[in-house]
XYZ file of C-alpha atoms in Angstrom:
597
model
C -86.622 68.782 -19.704
C -88.424 71.076 -22.123
C -89.895 73.443 -19.558
C -90.319 77.108 -20.590
C -89.544 78.241 -17.040
C -86.101 76.659 -17.056
C -82.894 78.276 -18.214
C -80.938 76.803 -21.075
C -77.891 74.773 -20.068
C -75.348 77.308 -21.318
C -76.986 80.233 -19.517
C -77.326 78.127 -16.397
C -73.603 77.284 -16.340
C -72.690 80.934 -16.865
C -74.976 82.003 -13.992
C -73.443 79.317 -11.777
C -69.980 80.736 -12.501
C -68.819 77.484 -14.077
C -68.467 78.919 -17.584
C -67.595 82.352 -18.958
C -69.821 83.952 -21.630
C -66.859 83.923 -24.038
C -66.281 80.191 -23.570
C -70.016 79.550 -23.968
C -70.025 81.366 -27.298
C -67.028 79.311 -28.418
C -68.846 76.116 -27.464
C -72.065 77.185 -29.220
C -70.137 77.748 -32.465
C -68.671 74.267 -32.197
C -72.113 72.849 -31.422
C -73.681 74.467 -34.475
C -70.925 73.054 -36.675
C -71.044 69.543 -35.221
C -74.742 69.144 -34.461
C -73.919 67.598 -31.100
C -75.580 68.393 -27.787
C -74.128 71.353 -25.901
C -73.241 69.305 -22.829
C -71.280 66.866 -24.974
C -69.436 69.699 -26.734
C -68.547 71.422 -23.460
C -66.978 68.221 -22.159
C -65.089 67.543 -25.393
C -63.616 71.061 -25.235
C -62.719 70.384 -21.577
C -64.575 73.526 -20.498
C -66.602 71.636 -17.892
C -66.798 68.123 -16.500
C -70.007 66.119 -16.382
C -70.400 66.501 -12.616
C -70.540 70.308 -13.008
C -73.350 70.004 -15.546
C -75.292 67.669 -13.271
C -74.747 69.953 -10.258
C -76.101 72.941 -12.167
C -79.137 71.024 -13.432
C -79.830 69.598 -9.983
C -79.797 73.089 -8.450
C -82.175 74.444 -11.075
C -84.576 71.498 -10.886
C -84.531 71.296 -7.104
C -83.493 67.643 -7.048
C -80.475 65.817 -5.728
C -77.701 64.349 -7.848
C -76.695 60.698 -7.590
C -73.345 59.271 -8.699
C -74.058 55.767 -9.973
C -70.336 55.071 -9.993
C -69.992 55.285 -6.222
C -73.626 54.302 -5.479
C -74.360 51.063 -7.330
C -78.042 50.089 -7.574
C -79.294 47.216 -5.441
C -79.995 44.448 -8.010
C -83.102 43.307 -6.116
C -84.466 46.859 -6.076
C -83.674 47.419 -9.762
C -85.484 44.160 -10.571
C -88.741 45.615 -9.201
C -89.196 47.404 -12.525
C -89.310 45.820 -15.978
C -86.024 46.461 -17.838
C -88.043 47.730 -20.812
C -89.542 50.450 -18.597
C -86.105 51.363 -17.251
C -84.725 51.508 -20.773
C -87.636 53.504 -22.184
C -87.666 56.144 -19.454
C -83.933 56.089 -18.626
C -84.913 55.765 -14.988
C -83.218 53.187 -12.755
C -84.379 52.230 -9.226
C -81.366 52.366 -6.894
C -82.445 51.732 -3.296
C -85.269 51.967 -0.772
C -85.415 54.515 2.045
C -88.497 53.619 4.061
C -91.395 53.872 1.631
C -89.413 56.066 -0.759
C -87.874 54.480 -3.832
C -84.731 56.343 -4.895
C -84.695 56.434 -8.695
C -81.770 57.679 -10.799
C -83.171 59.551 -13.794
C -81.683 61.311 -16.777
C -84.807 63.511 -16.776
C -86.157 63.815 -13.203
C -89.110 65.884 -14.494
C -90.471 62.964 -16.529
C -93.812 62.554 -14.733
C -94.860 59.630 -16.922
C -91.766 57.704 -15.835
C -92.405 58.509 -12.182
C -96.029 57.342 -12.468
C -95.079 54.120 -14.282
C -92.506 53.205 -11.639
C -94.830 54.137 -8.756
C -97.605 51.960 -10.168
C -95.207 49.063 -10.844
C -93.659 49.070 -7.361
C -96.226 50.609 -5.024
C -93.569 52.927 -3.568
C -93.341 56.696 -3.579
C -90.731 57.706 -6.148
C -87.985 60.141 -5.197
C -86.191 61.183 -8.413
C -82.462 61.954 -8.499
C -80.663 63.315 -11.542
C -77.841 61.170 -12.936
C -75.478 60.821 -15.858
C -76.964 59.083 -18.907
C -73.637 57.347 -19.542
C -73.511 56.055 -15.968
C -77.105 54.819 -16.153
C -76.340 52.985 -19.391
C -73.291 51.357 -17.788
C -75.297 50.194 -14.760
C -78.065 48.916 -17.031
C -75.480 46.798 -18.868
C -74.228 45.349 -15.596
C -77.717 44.542 -14.335
C -79.480 43.407 -17.487
C -76.674 42.478 -19.866
C -77.070 44.749 -22.899
C -76.565 48.484 -23.411
C -79.556 50.679 -24.248
C -78.438 51.278 -27.826
C -77.437 47.683 -28.470
C -80.609 46.410 -26.836
C -82.742 48.546 -29.128
C -80.996 47.102 -32.182
C -81.500 43.557 -30.895
C -85.188 44.248 -30.304
C -85.535 45.550 -33.868
C -83.707 42.476 -35.164
C -86.003 40.088 -33.277
C -89.131 41.851 -34.573
C -87.846 41.952 -38.138
C -86.804 38.315 -38.179
C -89.858 36.930 -36.396
C -92.592 39.009 -38.028
C -93.244 36.373 -40.719
C -93.447 33.549 -38.195
C -89.853 32.416 -38.731
C -88.558 29.693 -36.481
C -85.153 30.162 -34.879
C -83.735 27.683 -37.418
C -85.131 29.680 -40.347
C -84.046 32.899 -38.680
C -80.423 31.749 -38.557
C -80.526 30.670 -42.204
C -81.344 34.268 -43.127
C -78.429 35.653 -41.138
C -75.957 35.919 -44.023
C -78.460 37.850 -46.141
C -79.445 40.056 -43.247
C -75.886 41.042 -42.420
C -75.373 42.403 -45.913
C -78.114 44.984 -45.389
C -76.493 48.183 -44.133
C -79.620 49.292 -42.292
C -80.285 45.934 -40.633
C -80.633 46.055 -36.840
C -77.969 43.368 -36.357
C -75.551 45.547 -38.341
C -76.253 48.475 -36.059
C -75.899 46.175 -33.048
C -72.400 45.148 -34.170
C -71.586 48.819 -34.699
C -72.741 49.491 -31.131
C -70.327 46.836 -29.824
C -67.405 48.445 -31.664
C -68.438 51.983 -30.747
C -68.640 50.957 -27.101
C -65.111 49.586 -27.328
C -63.843 52.847 -28.790
C -65.692 54.917 -26.168
C -64.012 52.941 -23.378
C -60.571 52.991 -25.063
C -60.570 49.201 -25.265
C -57.604 47.563 -26.980
C -59.410 44.270 -27.642
C -62.969 42.964 -27.945
C -63.757 39.347 -26.986
C -66.956 37.563 -28.080
C -67.247 34.318 -26.123
C -70.011 31.783 -26.881
C -71.502 30.028 -23.862
C -74.177 27.349 -23.618
C -77.121 29.751 -23.562
C -75.668 33.196 -24.364
C -72.829 35.149 -25.951
C -70.584 37.192 -23.659
C -68.934 40.392 -24.878
C -65.851 41.605 -23.021
C -63.591 44.633 -23.515
C -59.931 44.766 -22.552
C -59.434 48.191 -20.982
C -56.033 49.205 -19.602
C -54.915 45.589 -19.756
C -57.882 44.085 -17.876
C -60.926 42.271 -19.303
C -64.421 43.445 -18.314
C -67.722 41.884 -19.359
C -69.864 44.641 -20.843
C -72.881 42.809 -22.219
C -74.568 39.454 -22.645
C -76.161 38.712 -26.021
C -79.065 36.253 -26.412
C -78.008 32.932 -27.941
C -80.444 33.447 -30.823
C -78.421 36.443 -32.004
C -75.015 34.739 -31.759
C -74.860 33.382 -35.314
C -75.990 36.691 -36.805
C -73.458 38.738 -34.829
C -70.550 36.426 -35.682
C -71.584 36.178 -39.334
C -71.724 39.968 -39.620
C -68.231 40.319 -38.168
C -66.825 37.580 -40.421
C -68.283 39.316 -43.463
C -66.580 42.551 -42.402
C -63.302 40.626 -42.045
C -63.672 39.042 -45.486
C -63.951 35.504 -44.092
C -66.081 32.554 -45.185
C -69.175 32.553 -42.963
C -69.839 28.871 -43.672
C -66.454 27.726 -42.322
C -66.785 27.178 -38.581
C -64.422 24.236 -37.985
C -61.032 25.908 -38.466
C -59.451 28.971 -36.816
C -59.295 31.941 -39.169
C -57.567 35.314 -39.207
C -58.740 38.441 -40.965
C -58.669 42.225 -40.942
C -61.348 44.883 -40.863
C -60.777 48.471 -42.007
C -63.561 50.452 -40.420
C -64.497 53.959 -39.380
C -65.758 54.094 -35.800
C -66.670 57.406 -34.151
C -65.125 59.222 -37.165
C -61.749 57.536 -36.598
C -60.159 54.944 -38.897
C -59.385 51.595 -37.270
C -57.390 48.609 -38.426
C -59.050 45.710 -36.598
C -57.128 42.424 -36.379
C -59.674 39.611 -36.333
C -59.208 36.043 -35.053
C -61.689 33.164 -34.707
C -61.358 30.011 -32.612
C -63.835 27.073 -32.720
C -65.073 26.269 -29.201
C -67.646 23.922 -27.705
C -70.474 26.459 -28.056
C -69.463 28.205 -31.270
C -66.770 30.453 -32.677
C -64.926 32.667 -30.205
C -63.831 35.961 -31.725
C -61.101 38.330 -30.589
C -60.591 41.706 -32.251
C -57.538 43.921 -31.675
C -58.376 47.584 -32.323
C -55.604 49.764 -33.778
C -56.453 53.427 -34.304
C -54.651 54.366 -37.518
C -55.072 58.084 -36.841
C -53.781 58.034 -33.275
C -50.341 59.591 -32.968
C -47.674 57.488 -31.313
C -46.724 58.421 -27.772
C -43.537 60.397 -27.196
C -40.943 59.228 -24.679
C -42.022 61.909 -22.218
C -45.631 60.659 -22.387
C -44.842 57.050 -21.446
C -44.597 57.766 -17.730
C -40.927 57.062 -17.039
C -39.479 58.808 -14.002
C -37.044 61.610 -14.858
C -33.942 59.649 -13.824
C -35.104 56.587 -15.782
C -35.854 58.700 -18.859
C -32.406 60.315 -18.805
C -30.703 56.913 -18.605
C -32.871 55.565 -21.428
C -32.088 58.548 -23.682
C -28.370 57.962 -23.168
C -28.797 54.298 -24.108
C -30.783 54.860 -27.319
C -28.249 57.401 -28.562
C -25.378 54.903 -28.524
C -23.686 54.512 -31.927
C -24.021 50.715 -32.096
C -24.921 47.634 -30.083
C -28.180 45.875 -29.285
C -30.810 47.036 -26.791
C -33.491 44.643 -25.561
C -36.848 45.395 -23.965
C -38.281 42.483 -22.009
C -41.715 41.709 -20.650
C -44.914 39.793 -21.383
C -47.328 40.568 -24.197
C -49.149 43.828 -23.501
C -46.413 45.407 -21.386
C -45.872 48.340 -23.759
C -42.586 47.203 -25.312
C -43.537 48.086 -28.901
C -44.871 51.487 -27.871
C -41.610 52.315 -26.083
C -39.531 51.158 -29.049
C -41.533 53.220 -31.545
C -41.312 56.305 -29.308
C -37.558 55.762 -29.012
C -37.070 55.399 -32.758
C -39.145 58.521 -33.394
C -36.823 60.368 -30.999
C -33.591 59.439 -32.776
C -34.811 59.250 -36.396
C -33.725 62.007 -38.776
C -32.974 62.535 -42.477
C -29.302 61.613 -42.048
C -29.850 58.004 -40.945
C -31.743 55.005 -42.330
C -34.071 53.533 -39.707
C -35.836 50.259 -40.590
C -38.311 48.288 -38.461
C -39.632 44.731 -38.721
C -43.058 44.523 -37.078
C -45.987 42.167 -36.647
C -48.273 44.057 -36.868
C -47.353 47.652 -37.734
C -49.258 49.550 -35.044
C -48.100 53.135 -35.661
C -47.103 54.638 -38.988
C -44.045 56.897 -38.821
C -43.077 59.006 -41.864
C -39.356 59.147 -40.949
C -38.980 55.355 -40.657
C -39.083 52.460 -43.143
C -41.499 49.927 -41.674
C -41.672 46.280 -42.774
C -44.570 43.911 -42.050
C -43.823 40.234 -41.362
C -45.848 37.882 -43.585
C -45.669 34.239 -42.545
C -47.943 33.134 -45.399
C -45.043 33.728 -47.805
C -42.330 32.681 -45.302
C -41.279 36.292 -44.732
C -40.309 35.898 -41.068
C -38.431 38.193 -38.678
C -35.191 36.394 -39.565
C -35.777 36.580 -43.330
C -36.741 40.264 -43.108
C -33.648 41.041 -41.033
C -31.410 39.207 -43.489
C -32.847 41.340 -46.315
C -32.660 44.610 -44.384
C -28.941 44.150 -43.752
C -28.493 44.557 -47.532
C -30.438 47.857 -47.411
C -27.689 49.993 -45.795
C -29.444 50.484 -42.412
C -28.118 52.569 -39.520
C -30.778 51.627 -36.956
C -32.831 48.415 -36.989
C -35.798 47.433 -34.851
C -36.736 43.738 -34.741
C -40.215 43.463 -33.234
C -39.454 40.212 -31.410
C -36.509 37.838 -31.017
C -38.256 34.473 -31.116
C -35.503 32.046 -32.106
C -31.779 31.422 -32.363
C -31.600 32.481 -36.019
C -33.142 35.909 -35.362
C -30.981 36.392 -32.253
C -27.770 35.556 -34.145
C -28.624 37.886 -37.032
C -29.516 40.759 -34.676
C -26.334 40.352 -32.641
C -24.166 40.135 -35.768
C -25.808 43.346 -37.006
C -24.953 45.037 -33.704
C -21.344 43.820 -33.937
C -20.967 45.271 -37.444
C -21.748 48.848 -36.464
C -25.556 48.977 -36.391
C -27.780 50.072 -33.519
C -30.372 47.334 -33.005
C -33.527 47.290 -30.875
C -35.534 44.154 -30.106
C -37.756 42.492 -27.499
C -37.724 39.288 -25.455
C -40.340 37.552 -23.316
C -38.738 37.346 -19.852
C -39.853 38.389 -16.379
C -36.996 40.769 -15.607
C -33.942 42.406 -17.152
C -31.327 39.966 -15.837
C -33.440 37.063 -17.057
C -33.153 38.408 -20.603
C -29.404 37.836 -20.598
C -29.849 34.225 -19.524
C -32.652 33.762 -22.074
C -30.282 34.682 -24.916
C -27.735 32.186 -23.633
C -30.436 29.492 -23.415
C -31.352 30.203 -27.055
C -27.835 29.150 -27.957
C -26.142 32.553 -28.256
C -22.564 32.331 -26.976
C -21.803 34.307 -23.828
C -18.925 36.202 -25.432
C -21.306 37.434 -28.169
C -23.817 38.639 -25.562
C -21.056 40.489 -23.692
C -19.710 42.059 -26.889
C -23.030 43.211 -28.371
C -25.679 43.890 -25.715
C -25.741 47.448 -24.306
C -28.797 47.193 -22.056
C -31.654 44.950 -20.961
C -34.763 46.850 -19.924
C -37.727 45.113 -18.282
C -41.015 46.996 -18.610
C -44.573 46.746 -17.316
C -47.675 48.927 -17.504
C -49.429 50.073 -14.336
C -53.003 51.303 -14.410
C -53.234 54.882 -13.155
C -55.891 55.855 -10.649
C -58.855 57.899 -11.825
C -58.180 61.401 -10.488
C -61.892 62.077 -10.194
C -62.625 59.320 -7.673
C -59.360 58.018 -6.151
C -59.706 57.782 -2.392
C -57.099 58.690 0.216
C -56.654 56.284 3.117
C -54.347 55.390 5.992
C -52.016 52.410 5.693
C -52.770 49.126 7.425
C -49.929 47.296 9.277
C -49.121 45.091 6.273
C -48.805 48.075 3.929
C -46.801 49.912 6.592
C -44.183 47.132 6.495
C -44.111 47.137 2.688
C -43.483 50.854 2.190
C -41.170 51.474 5.142
C -37.905 50.377 3.423
C -38.599 52.672 0.447
C -39.877 55.741 2.278
C -36.557 56.783 3.795
C -35.069 56.373 7.271
C -35.982 59.911 8.358
C -39.676 59.607 7.405
C -42.447 58.179 9.549
C -44.753 55.785 7.635
C -47.508 56.632 10.143
C -47.686 60.103 8.561
C -48.078 58.696 5.061
C -51.379 58.286 3.247
C -51.918 56.580 -0.085
C -54.655 56.492 -2.722
C -56.735 53.495 -3.743
C -59.246 52.880 -6.533
C -62.942 53.566 -6.023
C -64.869 53.939 -9.285
C -67.088 56.642 -10.765
C -68.905 57.605 -13.945
C -65.832 59.160 -15.554
C -63.782 55.934 -15.359
C -66.752 53.611 -16.147
C -66.602 52.475 -12.520
C -63.204 50.813 -13.043
C -61.355 53.066 -10.589
C -58.503 53.440 -13.053
C -58.035 55.499 -16.197
C -55.007 55.087 -18.441
C -51.667 53.388 -17.863
C -48.092 54.402 -17.133
C -44.806 52.591 -17.689
C -42.476 51.263 -14.992
C -39.080 49.875 -15.885
C -35.947 48.131 -14.690
C -32.873 49.271 -16.644
C -29.868 46.948 -16.517
C -26.837 48.530 -18.178
C -23.933 46.374 -19.272
C -21.087 47.511 -17.029
C -17.685 45.827 -16.822
C -18.698 43.882 -13.687
C -21.936 42.662 -15.272
C -20.070 41.514 -18.391
C -17.540 39.638 -16.266
C -20.375 37.924 -14.360
C -21.993 36.785 -17.610
C -18.705 35.302 -18.801
C -18.436 33.526 -15.429
C -21.934 32.051 -15.981
C -23.397 33.849 -12.936
C -27.031 33.283 -11.946
C -29.906 35.674 -12.634
C -30.080 36.533 -8.928
C -26.362 37.385 -8.729
C -26.477 39.554 -11.846
C -29.539 41.405 -10.583
C -27.965 41.900 -7.173
C -24.881 43.459 -8.773
C -27.017 45.722 -10.969
C -28.868 46.967 -7.882
C -25.555 47.736 -6.172
C -24.697 49.844 -9.217
C -27.926 51.845 -8.872
C -30.565 49.955 -10.843
C -34.143 50.337 -9.620
C -36.237 47.169 -9.793
C -39.701 47.114 -11.347
C -41.161 47.235 -7.843
C -39.071 50.260 -6.856
C -39.991 52.061 -10.073
C -43.659 51.365 -9.358
C -43.383 52.365 -5.702
C -42.388 55.869 -6.800
C -45.724 56.140 -8.577
C -47.541 54.833 -5.497
C -45.874 57.540 -3.382
C -46.899 60.160 -5.957
C -50.541 59.060 -5.831
C -50.543 57.942 -9.465
C -51.423 54.310 -8.745
C -52.365 52.013 -5.875
C -50.258 49.527 -3.982
C -52.745 46.798 -5.014
C -52.095 47.594 -8.674
C -48.327 47.545 -8.135
C -48.523 44.097 -6.534
C -50.419 42.878 -9.599
C -47.310 43.294 -11.757
C -44.309 43.161 -9.391
C -43.089 42.108 -5.957
C -40.283 43.424 -3.724
C -37.021 41.522 -3.917
C -36.798 38.824 -1.237
C -33.126 37.852 -1.472
C -31.416 41.200 -0.944
C -27.998 41.128 0.677
C -26.863 43.820 3.083
C -25.674 46.224 0.403
C -28.926 46.157 -1.553
C -30.945 46.448 1.652
C -28.995 49.583 2.450
C -29.899 50.952 -0.988
C -33.557 50.103 -0.433
C -33.483 51.934 2.905
C -32.790 55.236 1.172
C -35.757 57.313 0.080
C -36.937 56.551 -3.455
C -38.289 60.097 -3.729
C -36.644 63.198 -2.316
C -40.010 64.956 -2.077
C -43.470 63.547 -1.428
C -46.784 65.222 -2.336
C -47.998 67.404 0.543
C -51.481 65.877 0.444
C -50.021 62.418 1.112
C -47.280 63.121 3.631
C -47.624 65.516 6.561
C -44.000 66.304 7.444
C-alpha cells in the first residue's frame, strides 16, 4: 500500500482516536528496536487489536473489511483462481454477488492482483481488506499448506528436481539435504513448528497416508488438521525431524523416542519426540514444552472461589495423601505444580518425581523418571524417603508398589501428592482398593480425592449470545435456582474468528470435583460402599460435581454448554436430598448481559 497520498498506519490510528500520540511513540521505539512491523508491535503491546487496524485501513482506502473467520470462502469460488495466484497476491476469492466477485485481499490496492483475478474468472472484482493471518489460515484449509510452508516446499521441489532427479533419487538425497541449514525442507519443518507455537499447540502430529502426509496440531485439547504435505516430501520431512531428535534415519521398523532442544520464535522448547511405524510410513508425535514459560499460579487455573478456598485448606494439611484424578491432558500436573509452588518455602524439603519435568521450579527438588535404567516412580520414591522430605509429589500412581510406598509415606508424617486415572473423585477411592491397597490404609491416609477436567473457554472476540432451546432449558433449570426464570436466561456459544484461528475457543479453564474424607465417607469406605453411594454422600455434604463446577462457567459466559457436555454429564441417580441441593442456585449473581432479572 505504498501510496504517497495515504497516511502512515500510526498517524491513521491516532487520527481515528484508537491510539494516543504517547502510546504511538512508545510503539515506534519498540518497533525500531525489534525491526518488526508497526501493526504487529501494536498488537503485541496490546495497544490495539487487529480489527481496529483493519477498520482504520478500510476507512482510509474506501473499501470494506471482511472477517474470514465468520465468512468462510466458498470452496468452489476459491477454486476459480489458481492457488499460486492466490498465494502470490494474497488475494482470496470468497463469494459471488451477481457478476461481482468478492475477493479478500491483504492489499486491496494491488491492481495487478485485481487484473489477474478478473482475467482468470471473467468477473468484476470487488476487493475487501482482510487479515493476512486469517487469509493464510483459510488458504491452509482450502489448499492444504500455509503460504510460508508452501514456498519452502516449492523451493525444495525446484532444488531437488533441477538436475533431472527421479523421485527415488530425490529421496536418497534427503539425509544430506536435511543437514543443510539453508535447505528449503529445513525451513519447511521450521514453519511447521513455528505454526504450532503461534497457535499455542501442545502437540504436533505428522500422519502418513497413502498419497499425502497430514499435519495436525492439538490446540486446547482438540486436534485440528492444519496442512497436507505432498507424499514426495514425506521422507525428507520425517528425516529432518529425526535428525533433530538424534535418531537413526535409516531405522523405520521400530518405534523410537527422542528429544529436540530448539529455539522457536525466540523461545526455548523441549520437544518430546515419538515415532510409530504405520502402513504408510512413520507417524510422528511431538509434545512441545516451553522451557521459559512460567508455571501457572493457583489463581490462574480457573477454579471458582469456593473451590479454590477448599483446595488451599487441603494442600496446607500437615500430612496425608492427596490425589488428583482424571484422564491424560486434564491438567493434573499443572495443578500439582501450582500447588507445590504455593506451599514451598526455605523451611521445608519439597521433592517431586515426574515424567517428564514440564516446569522447572527453583524452590523444589525435581526428579526425572528414567525407565532405561529401571529408575521408576516406585524406585525414585523409595530413594526420596531417605532424603528427609517434608512434601512429596509422585507424578502418577501406576501400580500397587507405588501406591503402598506413597501411602506409607503419608502415614509416617509426610504430605504426599499424586495422580490416578479415574473418571471421578469417588472412583479414585475404589481404584486404590482394586490395586490391592487395604481399605483401612485408604481411610487412614487419604485426605482428599479431586477429579479435574479442562474446559475450553469461549473466544471473547466472537462468542455469540443466543436463547436456549427446550432441551437446554431443561438442563439448566435445576441449577439456575427456583426463583429464576430460565426463559430470561441467555448463554454464549462458539462461533469462530481470526483471533481464535476460527476455532471459537481460546484457552482452557479447570473444573473440579473435590471429595474430602469426612467421618461418614471413611465409614462408607470401610463398609465397602459403592462409588455411587460415596458420591451421593459427598454431594449431601456440599461437594459440587464436575458438571456443576462447569455449569457455573456456562452461566458466567466463559464456556458453552456444548463444551461442558464434552467432558461431563449431570448426575442421573440423584436421590431426593441431592436433588434438593441441585435445585439451589449454583451462582448467587448472574452476569447482567445474560440474565434480565
